PDB file of C-alpha atoms in Angstrom:
ATOM      1  CA  MET A 204      94.016 121.868 122.246  1.00 44.00           C
ATOM      2  CA  THR A 205      91.839 118.872 121.785  1.00 53.00           C
ATOM      3  CA  PRO A 206      91.992 118.043 117.508  1.00 67.00           C
ATOM      4  CA  MET A 207      89.300 118.353 116.302  1.00 85.00           C
ATOM      5  CA  ILE A 208      86.972 115.024 114.861  1.00 91.00           C
ATOM      6  CA  LYS A 209      87.260 114.831 110.795  1.00 94.00           C
ATOM      7  CA  ILE A 210      83.982 112.745 109.346  1.00 96.00           C
ATOM      8  CA  ALA A 211      83.918 111.897 105.413  1.00 96.00           C
ATOM      9  CA  SER A 212      80.496 111.597 104.421  1.00 97.00           C
ATOM     10  CA  LEU A 213      79.348 110.057 101.283  1.00 96.00           C
ATOM     11  CA  GLU A 214      76.232 111.300  99.929  1.00 95.00           C
ATOM     12  CA  ASP A 215      75.240 112.672  96.536  1.00 91.00           C
ATOM     13  CA  ASP A 216      72.023 113.273  97.662  1.00 92.00           C
ATOM     14  CA  LEU A 217      72.902 117.242  97.535  1.00 92.00           C
ATOM     15  CA  ALA A 218      69.777 118.297 100.021  1.00 94.00           C
ATOM     16  CA  GLN A 219      70.651 114.758 102.330  1.00 93.00           C
ATOM     17  CA  GLY A 220      74.662 115.759 102.408  1.00 94.00           C
ATOM     18  CA  LYS A 221      73.886 119.635 103.047  1.00 95.00           C
ATOM     19  CA  LEU A 222      71.615 118.324 105.770  1.00 95.00           C
ATOM     20  CA  ILE A 223      74.332 115.802 107.464  1.00 96.00           C
ATOM     21  CA  HIS A 224      77.790 118.426 106.359  1.00 96.00           C
ATOM     22  CA  ASN A 225      75.353 121.132 108.305  1.00 96.00           C
ATOM     23  CA  LEU A 226      74.087 119.430 111.627  1.00 95.00           C
ATOM     24  CA  LEU A 227      77.708 117.782 112.156  1.00 96.00           C
ATOM     25  CA  GLU A 228      79.854 120.964 111.680  1.00 95.00           C
ATOM     26  CA  HIS A 229      77.297 122.794 114.568  1.00 95.00           C
ATOM     27  CA  ASN A 230      78.268 120.252 117.007  1.00 94.00           C
ATOM     28  CA  GLY A 231      81.405 120.863 116.519  1.00 93.00           C
ATOM     29  CA  TYR A 232      83.026 118.126 114.215  1.00 94.00           C
ATOM     30  CA  SER A 233      84.721 118.576 110.469  1.00 95.00           C
ATOM     31  CA  CYS A 234      82.963 117.072 108.001  1.00 96.00           C
ATOM     32  CA  GLU A 235      83.934 116.648 104.227  1.00 95.00           C
ATOM     33  CA  LEU A 236      81.482 116.072 101.916  1.00 96.00           C
ATOM     34  CA  PHE A 237      82.003 113.361  98.738  1.00 96.00           C
ATOM     35  CA  THR A 238      79.512 112.665  96.215  1.00 94.00           C
ATOM     36  CA  THR A 239      81.139 109.242  94.404  1.00 93.00           C
ATOM     37  CA  GLY A 240      82.512 106.334  96.086  1.00 92.00           C
ATOM     38  CA  ASN A 241      85.593 106.857  93.557  1.00 91.00           C
ATOM     39  CA  GLN A 242      86.209 110.640  94.789  1.00 92.00           C
ATOM     40  CA  LEU A 243      86.488 109.083  98.749  1.00 93.00           C
ATOM     41  CA  ILE A 244      88.692 106.488  97.624  1.00 92.00           C
ATOM     42  CA  SER A 245      91.551 108.214  95.385  1.00 91.00           C
ATOM     43  CA  ALA A 246      90.860 110.735  98.865  1.00 91.00           C
ATOM     44  CA  LEU A 247      91.706 107.782 101.136  1.00 89.00           C
ATOM     45  CA  VAL A 248      94.596 107.232  98.926  1.00 85.00           C
ATOM     46  CA  LYS A 249      95.761 110.123  99.440  1.00 81.00           C
ATOM     47  CA  GLU A 250      96.213 109.243 102.780  1.00 72.00           C
ATOM     48  CA  HIS A 251      92.831 111.410 104.074  1.00 74.00           C
ATOM     49  CA  ASP A 252      93.097 111.338 107.522  1.00 84.00           C
ATOM     50  CA  PHE A 253      89.310 110.905 109.299  1.00 92.00           C
ATOM     51  CA  ASP A 254      87.985 109.294 112.135  1.00 91.00           C
ATOM     52  CA  LEU A 255      84.595 108.481 110.952  1.00 94.00           C
ATOM     53  CA  ILE A 256      82.856 107.432 107.737  1.00 96.00           C
ATOM     54  CA  LEU A 257      79.462 107.532 106.630  1.00 97.00           C
ATOM     55  CA  LEU A 258      78.175 105.791 103.908  1.00 96.00           C
ATOM     56  CA  ASP A 259      75.245 106.320 101.684  1.00 94.00           C
ATOM     57  CA  TRP A 260      74.464 102.514 100.191  1.00 91.00           C
ATOM     58  CA  GLU A 261      73.288 103.871  96.755  1.00 90.00           C
ATOM     59  CA  ILE A 262      76.131 106.292  94.431  1.00 89.00           C
ATOM     60  CA  HIS A 263      75.865 106.753  90.786  1.00 85.00           C
ATOM     61  CA  ASP A 264      79.494 105.695  90.477  1.00 87.00           C
ATOM     62  CA  ILE A 265      79.875 102.849  92.958  1.00 87.00           C
ATOM     63  CA  SER A 266      77.989 101.802  95.702  1.00 90.00           C
ATOM     64  CA  GLY A 267      78.634 102.179  99.320  1.00 91.00           C
ATOM     65  CA  LEU A 268      78.823  98.658 100.056  1.00 91.00           C
ATOM     66  CA  ASP A 269      81.998  98.351  97.295  1.00 90.00           C
ATOM     67  CA  VAL A 270      83.175 101.433  99.100  1.00 92.00           C
ATOM     68  CA  LEU A 271      83.017  99.296 102.363  1.00 91.00           C
ATOM     69  CA  HIS A 272      84.636  96.384 100.821  1.00 86.00           C
ATOM     70  CA  TRP A 273      87.788  98.812  99.672  1.00 88.00           C
ATOM     71  CA  ILE A 274      87.978 100.496 102.777  1.00 88.00           C
ATOM     72  CA  ARG A 275      88.149  97.519 104.932  1.00 83.00           C
ATOM     73  CA  SER A 276      90.866  95.577 102.112  1.00 77.00           C
ATOM     74  CA  ASN A 277      93.250  98.342 102.724  1.00 78.00           C
ATOM     75  CA  HIS A 278      92.306  99.721 106.466  1.00 78.00           C
ATOM     76  CA  GLY A 279      91.225  97.427 108.446  1.00 74.00           C
ATOM     77  CA  HIS A 280      88.681  97.871 110.852  1.00 75.00           C
ATOM     78  CA  SER A 281      90.025 100.183 112.759  1.00 77.00           C
ATOM     79  CA  LEU A 282      88.428 103.165 110.427  1.00 86.00           C
ATOM     80  CA  PRO A 283      85.018 103.092 112.466  1.00 89.00           C
ATOM     81  CA  ILE A 284      82.266 103.432 109.604  1.00 93.00           C
ATOM     82  CA  MET A 285      78.434 103.904 109.688  1.00 93.00           C
ATOM     83  CA  PHE A 286      75.759 103.399 106.820  1.00 93.00           C
ATOM     84  CA  ILE A 287      72.779 105.715 106.108  1.00 93.00           C
ATOM     85  CA  THR A 288      70.863 104.417 103.496  1.00 88.00           C
ATOM     86  CA  ASN A 289      67.076 104.081 102.182  1.00 88.00           C
ATOM     87  CA  ARG A 290      68.222 100.339 102.747  1.00 84.00           C
ATOM     88  CA  ILE A 291      65.769  99.154 105.516  1.00 78.00           C
ATOM     89  CA  THR A 292      65.174  95.858 105.010  1.00 83.00           C
ATOM     90  CA  GLU A 293      66.873  93.056 107.366  1.00 80.00           C
ATOM     91  CA  GLU A 294      68.971  91.307 104.551  1.00 84.00           C
ATOM     92  CA  ASP A 295      70.194  94.920 103.756  1.00 85.00           C
ATOM     93  CA  ILE A 296      71.698  95.794 107.400  1.00 83.00           C
ATOM     94  CA  ALA A 297      72.449  92.167 107.658  1.00 81.00           C
ATOM     95  CA  THR A 298      74.678  92.520 104.654  1.00 83.00           C
ATOM     96  CA  GLY A 299      76.462  95.827 105.709  1.00 85.00           C
ATOM     97  CA  LEU A 300      76.776  94.734 108.916  1.00 82.00           C
ATOM     98  CA  ASN A 301      78.979  91.724 108.076  1.00 78.00           C
ATOM     99  CA  ALA A 302      80.336  93.488 105.116  1.00 81.00           C
ATOM    100  CA  GLY A 303      82.156  95.740 107.665  1.00 83.00           C
ATOM    101  CA  ALA A 304      79.826  98.436 108.443  1.00 88.00           C
ATOM    102  CA  ASP A 305      80.307  98.996 112.547  1.00 85.00           C
ATOM    103  CA  ASP A 306      76.725 100.822 112.841  1.00 88.00           C
ATOM    104  CA  TYR A 307      73.805 101.598 110.046  1.00 88.00           C
ATOM    105  CA  ILE A 308      71.081 104.151 110.552  1.00 90.00           C
ATOM    106  CA  THR A 309      67.883 104.310 108.147  1.00 88.00           C
ATOM    107  CA  LYS A 310      66.604 107.146 106.391  1.00 89.00           C
ATOM    108  CA  PRO A 311      64.684 109.973 107.068  1.00 90.00           C
ATOM    109  CA  LEU A 312      67.705 110.704 110.188  1.00 90.00           C
ATOM    110  CA  SER A 313      66.407 111.169 113.424  1.00 90.00           C
ATOM    111  CA  GLU A 314      69.377 114.189 114.676  1.00 91.00           C
ATOM    112  CA  LYS A 315      69.393 112.927 118.029  1.00 92.00           C
ATOM    113  CA  THR A 316      68.911 110.144 117.044  1.00 92.00           C
ATOM    114  CA  PHE A 317      72.153 110.345 114.149  1.00 93.00           C
ATOM    115  CA  LEU A 318      74.455 112.108 116.249  1.00 93.00           C
ATOM    116  CA  ALA A 319      73.858 109.791 119.267  1.00 92.00           C
ATOM    117  CA  ARG A 320      75.677 107.051 117.060  1.00 90.00           C
ATOM    118  CA  VAL A 321      78.491 109.306 115.487  1.00 92.00           C
ATOM    119  CA  ASN A 322      79.321 109.767 119.074  1.00 90.00           C
ATOM    120  CA  ALA A 323      79.406 106.411 120.117  1.00 85.00           C
ATOM    121  CA  LEU A 324      81.134 105.185 117.748  1.00 86.00           C
ATOM    122  CA  ILE A 325      84.192 108.093 117.854  1.00 85.00           C
ATOM    123  CA  ARG A 326      83.840 106.755 121.561  1.00 82.00           C
ATOM    124  CA  ARG A 327      84.177 103.488 120.649  1.00 77.00           C
ATOM    125  CA  ASN A 328      87.127 104.137 118.300  1.00 72.00           C
ATOM    126  CA  SER A 329      88.974 106.896 120.712  1.00 70.00           C
ATOM    127  CA  VAL A 330      89.546 104.130 123.161  1.00 60.00           C
ATOM    128  CA  VAL A 331      90.709 101.399 121.438  1.00 60.00           C
ATOM    129  CA  ALA A 332      93.370 103.871 119.346  1.00 59.00           C
ATOM    130  CA  SER A 333      94.487 105.007 123.340  1.00 55.00           C
ATOM    131  CA  THR A 334      94.689 101.171 123.578  1.00 59.00           C
ATOM    132  CA  GLU A 335      95.678  99.497 121.152  1.00 66.00           C
ATOM    133  CA  ASN A 336      98.903  97.926 122.278  1.00 76.00           C
ATOM    134  CA  GLN A 337      98.008  97.724 125.964  1.00 82.00           C
ATOM    135  CA  PRO A 338      97.822  94.122 126.932  1.00 90.00           C
ATOM    136  CA  PHE A 339      94.678  93.632 128.243  1.00 90.00           C
ATOM    137  CA  THR A 340      92.638  90.326 129.889  1.00 93.00           C
ATOM    138  CA  THR A 341      89.361  88.196 128.939  1.00 92.00           C
ATOM    139  CA  GLY A 342      88.522  85.614 131.919  1.00 93.00           C
ATOM    140  CA  ILE A 343      90.958  83.186 131.297  1.00 95.00           C
ATOM    141  CA  TYR A 344      92.929  85.244 128.219  1.00 96.00           C
ATOM    142  CA  HIS A 345      95.942  87.509 128.882  1.00 95.00           C
ATOM    143  CA  ILE A 346      96.892  89.284 125.277  1.00 94.00           C
ATOM    144  CA  ASP A 347      99.450  91.168 124.854  1.00 92.00           C
ATOM    145  CA  PRO A 348      99.813  92.854 120.934  1.00 88.00           C
ATOM    146  CA  VAL A 349     102.957  93.745 121.446  1.00 83.00           C
ATOM    147  CA  SER A 350     104.793  90.544 122.248  1.00 89.00           C
ATOM    148  CA  GLN A 351     102.122  88.431 120.055  1.00 89.00           C
ATOM    149  CA  THR A 352     101.523  86.412 123.132  1.00 94.00           C
ATOM    150  CA  ILE A 353      98.529  85.198 124.441  1.00 96.00           C
ATOM    151  CA  LYS A 354      98.434  83.037 128.168  1.00 96.00           C
ATOM    152  CA  VAL A 355      96.028  80.450 128.837  1.00 96.00           C
ATOM    153  CA  ASN A 356      95.637  80.482 132.159  1.00 94.00           C
ATOM    154  CA  GLY A 357      98.940  82.038 133.089  1.00 94.00           C
ATOM    155  CA  GLU A 358     100.374  79.524 130.511  1.00 95.00           C
ATOM    156  CA  GLU A 359     101.843  81.641 127.182  1.00 95.00           C
ATOM    157  CA  THR A 360     100.720  79.520 123.896  1.00 94.00           C
ATOM    158  CA  SER A 361     102.599  78.775 120.967  1.00 92.00           C
ATOM    159  CA  LEU A 362     100.413  80.675 117.360  1.00 93.00           C
ATOM    160  CA  ALA A 363     101.640  80.995 114.459  1.00 92.00           C
ATOM    161  CA  PRO A 364     101.242  84.852 113.644  1.00 91.00           C
ATOM    162  CA  LYS A 365      98.716  84.599 110.747  1.00 91.00           C
ATOM    163  CA  GLU A 366      96.942  82.495 113.764  1.00 94.00           C
ATOM    164  CA  PHE A 367      97.471  85.293 116.777  1.00 93.00           C
ATOM    165  CA  ASP A 368      96.137  87.676 114.420  1.00 90.00           C
ATOM    166  CA  LEU A 369      92.511  86.235 113.957  1.00 93.00           C
ATOM    167  CA  ALA A 370      93.024  85.719 117.938  1.00 95.00           C
ATOM    168  CA  LEU A 371      93.241  89.362 118.541  1.00 92.00           C
ATOM    169  CA  LEU A 372      90.735  90.076 116.014  1.00 89.00           C
ATOM    170  CA  PHE A 373      87.700  88.297 118.024  1.00 92.00           C
ATOM    171  CA  PHE A 374      89.193  88.789 122.103  1.00 91.00           C
ATOM    172  CA  ARG A 375      89.325  92.868 120.850  1.00 85.00           C
ATOM    173  CA  ASN A 376      85.786  92.218 118.883  1.00 84.00           C
ATOM    174  CA  PRO A 377      84.132  89.556 120.994  1.00 87.00           C
ATOM    175  CA  GLY A 378      80.268  88.946 119.749  1.00 83.00           C
ATOM    176  CA  ARG A 379      81.285  90.832 116.435  1.00 81.00           C
ATOM    177  CA  LEU A 380      79.745  88.276 113.483  1.00 82.00           C
ATOM    178  CA  PHE A 381      82.863  88.346 110.766  1.00 83.00           C
ATOM    179  CA  SER A 382      82.611  86.897 107.515  1.00 82.00           C
ATOM    180  CA  ARG A 383      84.941  84.686 105.776  1.00 83.00           C
ATOM    181  CA  ASP A 384      85.681  87.741 103.693  1.00 79.00           C
ATOM    182  CA  ILE A 385      86.334  89.825 106.570  1.00 79.00           C
ATOM    183  CA  LEU A 386      88.416  87.881 108.376  1.00 85.00           C
ATOM    184  CA  SER A 387      90.135  86.841 104.638  1.00 82.00           C
ATOM    185  CA  PHE A 388      91.098  90.230 104.373  1.00 75.00           C
ATOM    186  CA  SER A 389      92.104  91.435 107.981  1.00 77.00           C
ATOM    187  CA  VAL A 390      94.583  89.155 107.990  1.00 84.00           C
ATOM    188  CA  TRP A 391      95.906  87.970 104.928  1.00 82.00           C
ATOM    189  CA  ASN A 392      94.894  91.158 103.127  1.00 68.00           C
ATOM    190  CA  ARG A 393      93.424  89.215 100.516  1.00 72.00           C
ATOM    191  CA  ASP A 394      90.667  86.996  99.273  1.00 72.00           C
ATOM    192  CA  ILE A 395      90.526  83.449 100.098  1.00 76.00           C
ATOM    193  CA  PRO A 396      88.649  81.330  97.744  1.00 75.00           C
ATOM    194  CA  ALA A 397      85.987  78.936  99.842  1.00 72.00           C
ATOM    195  CA  THR A 398      87.536  76.151  97.821  1.00 76.00           C
ATOM    196  CA  SER A 399      90.910  76.183 100.269  1.00 82.00           C
ATOM    197  CA  ARG A 400      91.524  74.850 103.560  1.00 88.00           C
ATOM    198  CA  THR A 401      93.727  78.216 104.686  1.00 91.00           C
ATOM    199  CA  LEU A 402      90.815  79.892 106.763  1.00 91.00           C
ATOM    200  CA  ASP A 403      89.848  76.377 108.095  1.00 90.00           C
ATOM    201  CA  THR A 404      92.459  75.563 109.658  1.00 93.00           C
ATOM    202  CA  HIS A 405      93.289  78.450 111.019  1.00 94.00           C
ATOM    203  CA  LEU A 406      90.777  79.037 112.809  1.00 95.00           C
ATOM    204  CA  SER A 407      90.675  75.046 114.132  1.00 95.00           C
ATOM    205  CA  ASN A 408      94.410  75.641 115.654  1.00 95.00           C
ATOM    206  CA  VAL A 409      93.028  78.898 117.053  1.00 96.00           C
ATOM    207  CA  ARG A 410      89.988  77.184 118.489  1.00 96.00           C
ATOM    208  CA  ARG A 411      92.088  73.842 119.665  1.00 96.00           C
ATOM    209  CA  LYS A 412      95.326  75.880 121.114  1.00 96.00           C
ATOM    210  CA  LEU A 413      93.544  78.759 122.637  1.00 97.00           C
ATOM    211  CA  LYS A 414      90.973  76.236 124.106  1.00 95.00           C
ATOM    212  CA  LEU A 415      88.604  78.598 123.367  1.00 96.00           C
ATOM    213  CA  HIS A 416      85.326  76.065 124.616  1.00 93.00           C
ATOM    214  CA  PRO A 417      82.163  77.241 126.987  1.00 94.00           C
ATOM    215  CA  GLU A 418      84.134  75.620 129.909  1.00 94.00           C
ATOM    216  CA  ASN A 419      86.479  77.952 129.431  1.00 94.00           C
ATOM    217  CA  GLY A 420      84.115  80.997 129.530  1.00 94.00           C
ATOM    218  CA  VAL A 421      84.438  81.415 125.353  1.00 95.00           C
ATOM    219  CA  ARG A 422      83.172  79.685 121.868  1.00 93.00           C
ATOM    220  CA  LEU A 423      84.055  80.542 119.022  1.00 94.00           C
ATOM    221  CA  HIS A 424      80.779  80.220 117.329  1.00 90.00           C
ATOM    222  CA  ALA A 425      80.585  79.457 113.486  1.00 87.00           C
ATOM    223  CA  SER A 426      77.663  79.542 110.632  1.00 77.00           C
ATOM    224  CA  TYR A 427      79.364  78.137 107.554  1.00 67.00           C
ATOM    225  CA  ALA A 428      76.760  81.148 105.914  1.00 71.00           C
ATOM    226  CA  LEU A 429      77.208  83.860 107.710  1.00 77.00           C
ATOM    227  CA  GLY A 430      81.062  83.954 109.459  1.00 84.00           C
ATOM    228  CA  TYR A 431      82.809  83.451 112.974  1.00 90.00           C
ATOM    229  CA  ARG A 432      82.234  85.076 116.179  1.00 89.00           C
ATOM    230  CA  LEU A 433      83.252  84.745 119.870  1.00 92.00           C
ATOM    231  CA  GLU A 434      81.585  84.397 122.491  1.00 92.00           C
ATOM    232  CA  LEU A 435      81.651  85.339 126.211  1.00 90.00           C
ATOM    233  CA  ILE A 436      79.568  82.421 128.030  1.00 87.00           C
ATOM    234  CA  ASP A 437      78.788  83.511 131.716  1.00 74.00           C
ATOM    235  CA  ASN A 438      79.586  80.290 133.400  1.00 58.00           C
ATOM    236  CA  GLU A 439      78.422  81.697 136.645  1.00 50.00           C
ATOM    237  CA  LEU A 440      75.154  79.099 138.295  1.00 41.00           C
ATOM    238  CA  ASP A 441      71.860  81.161 138.905  1.00 39.00           C
TER     239      ASP A 441
END
């Protein structure tokens, strides 16, 4: 028997919370409602097992953005998170995604669009979980999470543990923008001050050792204000 998918919804508007709850329950999901950020964090501390987190941004006690930061700092990036919010500016959307949200949908909800987004995140997370420790290949790069090795054109590259963790994060999420804060918490589980060269040194080593250059079909794009992302490049001629 397939276990029921469990979703946590942080929403302090009772009518909106009931709408989300009923919509999910009627479509075969289990939904637990939380009206404060501290309630949700407490549940996660007690190791409640959720498959997806839905966050409203503006909550009475602490903001949904603060809850997002806490989850990413303490649970990494394996747990999918989607914002459901009235904030609709491009700046707000960029802030939420750069902080580690996987998706972003604005109110009022379109039921079909909302369910499609939920289904997509659940499917993607299921695929990632089932292949989390499986070796995979991206172009000339062969990555083995278990042995913590990366081969470039068949030749193993010597990487320090944190360098491998950074590289694995990028190769598992090509095209995704990671802020410096997200990289720091994901790999070191702590904030690394901008004045420290730790992150920059590790990123430089990863780029150099793995030859992350366009001629090899990849590029580690850096924007100091926004963050870093691994871009896949099609070198085929038109």
